[in-house]
Amino acid sequence: MSTPPSSLSTALAALSDSITGLAPGIRSIAQTASNAQATASAAIPKAQMGTAPGDVVVLDDNGQLPALDGSQLLNLPQPHGILPVLAIELGHSQQANGGRGIDMGNWFQLDFRIGVNTFNGFAFQTNSDGSATIAGGVYLVAGGVRIIADSTDTWQLPTQMTIATGQSSYPFPGIYQYDAQRLPDYPVASVSAGGVIGFATLCNVMPSWGDGKLWLGFSKVIGPSTQTPLRLQGYMTYTKIG
């Protein structure tokens, strides 16, 4: 059944009115998109104007994203990779006592004047006793070391060695709530061996509880036959996180 000509004319007129009514909305959407593009362009530093879509926007010299008005956005979380870090090598050939460190009687103290690298402006100074003075605050201590027997001897496993570091006035091995410690597990075996006989990790948060004097050391574990103490080889890092 065909539509009467008058009904067809009415339908076409209604469709035309609908399209005309949509036009303002379409124009509004287009204007909103144009405004968003202008806002995004304003956020890019002038030196980066002309970059192609998908290019990386480079942060300013302070590692911050510039604000829309060209000022610097403040109080943003510090990006990864710019925290101050100190790393010291354990087993460095210039450390005393065959790379072990300063002999403190029943433990060896690492000398912070030897085998140290700093990154991202880590502030510290060395002391005449081999310790270091660092800024007060909170540090993440992390490191891994091999435990080495330079002579074949009889050793308890796991090796009965304590590794500790702190920035407090409490001497080695410090105390658990003030310093970062790695205490030995209960011995389960006894072996006659030489070379690498174990591996130790240390990961803890070290708060400031004293005068900022940083020390690092490990207990002296001596072979009963050769009287040769174990030594460590690896790195310990200090990252200032607060």
Short mmCIF file of C-alpha atoms in Angstrom, two decimals:
data_model
loop_
_atom_site.label_atom_id
_atom_site.label_comp_id
_atom_site.label_asym_id
_atom_site.label_seq_id
_atom_site.Cartn_x
_atom_site.Cartn_y
_atom_site.Cartn_z
CA MET A 1 0.00 0.00 0.00
CA SER A 2 1.60 3.30 -1.04
CA THR A 3 1.92 6.38 1.18
CA PRO A 4 -0.30 9.29 0.17
CA PRO A 5 1.71 12.18 -1.22
CA SER A 6 0.58 14.46 1.60
CA SER A 7 1.85 12.01 4.27
CA LEU A 8 5.24 11.68 2.51
CA SER A 9 5.64 15.44 2.44
CA THR A 10 4.86 15.63 6.13
CA ALA A 11 7.47 12.91 6.95
CA LEU A 12 10.20 14.61 4.92
CA ALA A 13 9.46 17.92 6.59
CA ALA A 14 9.75 16.32 10.04
CA LEU A 15 13.10 14.69 9.11
CA SER A 16 14.43 18.02 7.90
CA ASP A 17 13.41 19.66 11.16
CA SER A 18 15.19 16.91 13.13
CA ILE A 19 18.45 17.38 11.21
CA THR A 20 18.22 21.14 11.69
CA GLY A 21 17.72 20.59 15.43
CA LEU A 22 20.87 18.43 15.67
CA ALA A 23 23.11 21.03 14.08
CA PRO A 24 23.64 23.14 17.21
CA GLY A 25 24.59 20.01 19.20
CA ILE A 26 27.10 18.91 16.54
CA ARG A 27 28.63 22.39 16.50
CA SER A 28 28.89 22.30 20.31
CA ILE A 29 30.71 18.95 20.26
CA ALA A 30 33.15 20.23 17.64
CA GLN A 31 33.83 23.36 19.70
CA THR A 32 34.46 21.28 22.84
CA ALA A 33 36.99 19.12 20.98
CA SER A 34 38.71 22.22 19.63
CA ASN A 35 38.93 23.69 23.14
CA ALA A 36 40.40 20.45 24.53
CA GLN A 37 43.07 20.42 21.84
CA ALA A 38 43.98 24.03 22.60
CA THR A 39 44.25 23.24 26.33
CA ALA A 40 46.53 20.24 25.68
CA SER A 41 48.73 22.32 23.38
CA ALA A 42 49.08 25.00 26.05
CA ALA A 43 50.40 22.40 28.52
CA ILE A 44 53.36 21.54 26.27
CA PRO A 45 56.47 23.71 26.85
CA LYS A 46 57.18 26.09 23.99
CA ALA A 47 60.37 24.20 23.17
CA GLN A 48 58.26 21.15 22.40
CA MET A 49 55.74 22.81 20.09
CA GLY A 50 55.76 21.13 16.73
CA THR A 51 56.20 17.60 18.06
CA ALA A 52 54.21 15.00 16.21
CA PRO A 53 51.28 13.12 17.80
CA GLY A 54 52.59 10.32 19.99
CA ASP A 55 55.89 12.08 20.80
CA VAL A 56 56.99 11.99 24.46
CA VAL A 57 56.54 15.27 26.32
CA VAL A 58 59.80 16.04 28.12
CA LEU A 59 59.61 17.25 31.72
CA ASP A 60 61.35 20.44 32.80
CA ASP A 61 64.81 20.61 34.41
CA ASN A 62 63.32 19.76 37.80
CA GLY A 63 61.57 16.65 36.53
CA GLN A 64 58.13 18.26 36.77
CA LEU A 65 55.35 18.74 34.24
CA PRO A 66 54.78 22.46 33.63
CA ALA A 67 51.36 23.81 34.59
CA LEU A 68 49.00 25.33 32.01
CA ASP A 69 50.11 28.86 32.86
CA GLY A 70 53.78 27.99 32.43
CA SER A 71 54.54 27.76 36.16
CA GLN A 72 55.81 24.59 37.82
CA LEU A 73 53.43 22.12 39.42
CA LEU A 74 54.52 21.65 43.04
CA ASN A 75 54.19 18.90 45.66
CA LEU A 76 54.03 16.11 43.11
CA PRO A 77 55.34 12.62 43.99
CA GLN A 78 59.03 12.30 43.27
CA PRO A 79 59.55 10.26 40.07
CA HIS A 80 61.43 6.98 40.23
CA GLY A 81 65.13 7.11 39.47
CA ILE A 82 66.07 10.39 41.14
CA LEU A 83 66.24 9.38 44.81
CA PRO A 84 69.68 9.85 46.43
CA VAL A 85 71.60 6.55 46.56
CA LEU A 86 74.92 5.44 48.04
CA ALA A 87 76.47 2.10 47.07
CA ILE A 88 79.49 0.52 48.75
CA GLU A 89 81.37 -2.51 47.46
CA LEU A 90 82.08 -5.27 49.96
CA GLY A 91 85.24 -7.20 49.19
CA HIS A 92 86.99 -4.25 47.52
CA SER A 93 90.69 -5.06 47.19
CA GLN A 94 91.70 -1.82 48.94
CA GLN A 95 89.73 -2.62 52.08
CA ALA A 96 91.95 -3.71 54.96
CA ASN A 97 92.46 -7.35 55.94
CA GLY A 98 92.23 -8.84 52.48
CA GLY A 99 89.13 -6.91 51.46
CA ARG A 100 87.24 -7.56 54.69
CA GLY A 101 87.50 -4.14 56.30
CA ILE A 102 88.75 -2.68 59.55
CA ASP A 103 89.34 -5.28 62.28
CA MET A 104 87.11 -4.37 65.23
CA GLY A 105 87.87 -7.45 67.33
CA ASN A 106 84.94 -9.77 66.77
CA TRP A 107 83.70 -8.05 63.58
CA PHE A 108 84.90 -6.23 60.48
CA GLN A 109 83.82 -2.66 59.74
CA LEU A 110 83.63 -1.47 56.15
CA ASP A 111 85.62 1.66 55.40
CA PHE A 112 83.34 4.18 53.65
CA ARG A 113 86.38 5.89 52.14
CA ILE A 114 86.86 2.91 49.83
CA GLY A 115 84.66 1.47 47.07
CA VAL A 116 81.82 3.99 47.42
CA ASN A 117 79.70 5.51 44.64
CA THR A 118 76.92 8.05 45.09
CA PHE A 119 74.05 8.96 42.77
CA ASN A 120 71.46 11.75 42.54
CA GLY A 121 73.15 14.03 45.04
CA PHE A 122 73.49 11.64 48.01
CA ALA A 123 74.97 13.81 50.78
CA PHE A 124 77.60 12.27 53.05
CA GLN A 125 81.08 12.76 54.41
CA THR A 126 83.62 10.22 55.59
CA ASN A 127 85.16 10.09 59.05
CA SER A 128 88.67 9.17 60.14
CA ASP A 129 87.44 5.89 61.67
CA GLY A 130 86.02 4.71 58.33
CA SER A 131 82.40 5.47 59.15
CA ALA A 132 80.34 8.07 57.29
CA THR A 133 78.10 10.92 58.37
CA ILE A 134 74.83 11.14 56.45
CA ALA A 135 71.80 13.40 56.54
CA GLY A 136 69.14 12.49 59.08
CA GLY A 137 66.14 10.67 57.69
CA VAL A 138 64.86 7.29 56.63
CA TYR A 139 66.82 4.99 54.31
CA LEU A 140 66.05 1.79 52.45
CA VAL A 141 69.00 -0.59 52.82
CA ALA A 142 69.30 -3.36 50.25
CA GLY A 143 72.13 -5.60 49.18
CA GLY A 144 73.27 -9.09 48.34
CA VAL A 145 76.67 -10.64 49.05
CA ARG A 146 78.47 -13.90 48.49
CA ILE A 147 80.06 -15.53 51.55
CA ILE A 148 83.54 -16.76 50.66
CA ALA A 149 85.98 -19.08 52.42
CA ASP A 150 89.49 -18.34 51.15
CA SER A 151 90.74 -21.63 52.60
CA THR A 152 89.14 -25.03 52.82
CA ASP A 153 87.95 -25.57 56.36
CA THR A 154 85.01 -26.85 58.37
CA TRP A 155 82.03 -24.52 58.39
CA GLN A 156 78.56 -24.61 59.82
CA LEU A 157 75.76 -24.08 57.29
CA PRO A 158 74.04 -21.75 56.99
CA THR A 159 77.14 -19.74 57.80
CA GLN A 160 76.89 -18.23 61.25
CA MET A 161 77.50 -14.65 60.15
CA THR A 162 75.67 -11.50 61.21
CA ILE A 163 75.58 -8.53 58.81
CA ALA A 164 74.34 -5.20 60.13
CA THR A 165 74.33 -1.50 59.41
CA GLY A 166 72.94 1.54 61.20
CA GLN A 167 73.05 5.28 61.64
CA SER A 168 72.77 5.18 65.40
CA SER A 169 75.21 5.37 68.29
CA TYR A 170 74.56 1.71 69.09
CA PRO A 171 77.60 -0.41 68.14
CA PHE A 172 77.58 -3.49 65.91
CA PRO A 173 75.35 -5.44 65.55
CA GLY A 174 72.99 -2.71 66.73
CA ILE A 175 69.42 -3.50 67.77
CA TYR A 176 66.58 -4.58 65.55
CA GLN A 177 64.32 -1.52 65.73
CA TYR A 178 67.14 0.97 65.05
CA ASP A 179 69.35 -0.81 62.53
CA ALA A 180 69.16 -3.11 59.52
CA GLN A 181 70.30 -6.60 60.45
CA ARG A 182 70.70 -10.00 58.87
CA LEU A 183 71.07 -12.65 61.58
CA PRO A 184 72.17 -16.23 60.84
CA ASP A 185 69.69 -19.09 60.70
CA TYR A 186 70.07 -22.08 62.97
CA PRO A 187 72.90 -24.35 61.69
CA VAL A 188 71.72 -27.58 60.12
CA ALA A 189 74.94 -29.04 58.71
CA SER A 190 78.69 -28.98 58.95
CA VAL A 191 80.81 -29.18 55.79
CA SER A 192 84.44 -29.10 54.79
CA ALA A 193 84.58 -26.64 51.91
CA GLY A 194 86.24 -23.62 50.37
CA GLY A 195 85.23 -20.92 47.92
CA VAL A 196 81.67 -19.61 47.87
CA ILE A 197 79.78 -21.34 50.68
CA GLY A 198 76.70 -19.14 50.94
CA PHE A 199 74.80 -16.04 49.91
CA ALA A 200 73.21 -13.42 52.15
CA THR A 201 70.72 -10.65 51.50
CA LEU A 202 69.90 -7.63 53.61
CA CYS A 203 66.80 -5.52 53.00
CA ASN A 204 65.28 -3.29 55.63
CA VAL A 205 64.29 0.28 56.44
CA MET A 206 66.86 2.12 58.55
CA PRO A 207 65.55 5.11 60.52
CA SER A 208 67.65 7.84 62.10
CA TRP A 209 68.12 7.26 65.83
CA GLY A 210 71.36 9.00 66.64
CA ASP A 211 74.04 11.32 65.41
CA GLY A 212 73.85 10.30 61.73
CA LYS A 213 77.03 8.24 61.94
CA LEU A 214 76.69 5.41 59.43
CA TRP A 215 78.48 2.12 59.99
CA LEU A 216 78.40 -1.24 58.21
CA GLY A 217 79.98 -4.51 59.21
CA PHE A 218 79.82 -8.27 59.62
CA SER A 219 80.79 -10.70 62.33
CA LYS A 220 84.16 -12.42 62.24
CA VAL A 221 83.63 -16.14 61.50
CA ILE A 222 86.94 -18.02 61.65
CA GLY A 223 87.77 -21.47 60.29
CA PRO A 224 88.84 -23.74 63.17
CA SER A 225 91.75 -25.29 61.25
CA THR A 226 93.16 -22.45 59.17
CA GLN A 227 92.09 -19.56 61.43
CA THR A 228 91.07 -17.72 58.27
CA PRO A 229 87.93 -15.56 58.59
CA LEU A 230 85.18 -15.61 56.01
CA ARG A 231 84.82 -12.58 53.73
CA LEU A 232 81.99 -10.99 51.74
CA GLN A 233 81.76 -9.95 48.10
CA GLY A 234 78.94 -7.82 46.75
CA TYR A 235 77.22 -4.48 47.25
CA MET A 236 75.14 -2.68 49.84
CA THR A 237 72.98 0.28 48.82
CA TYR A 238 71.39 3.07 50.83
CA THR A 239 68.46 4.94 49.27
CA LYS A 240 67.10 8.00 51.06
CA ILE A 241 63.32 7.67 51.08
CA GLY A 242 62.35 10.15 53.77
#
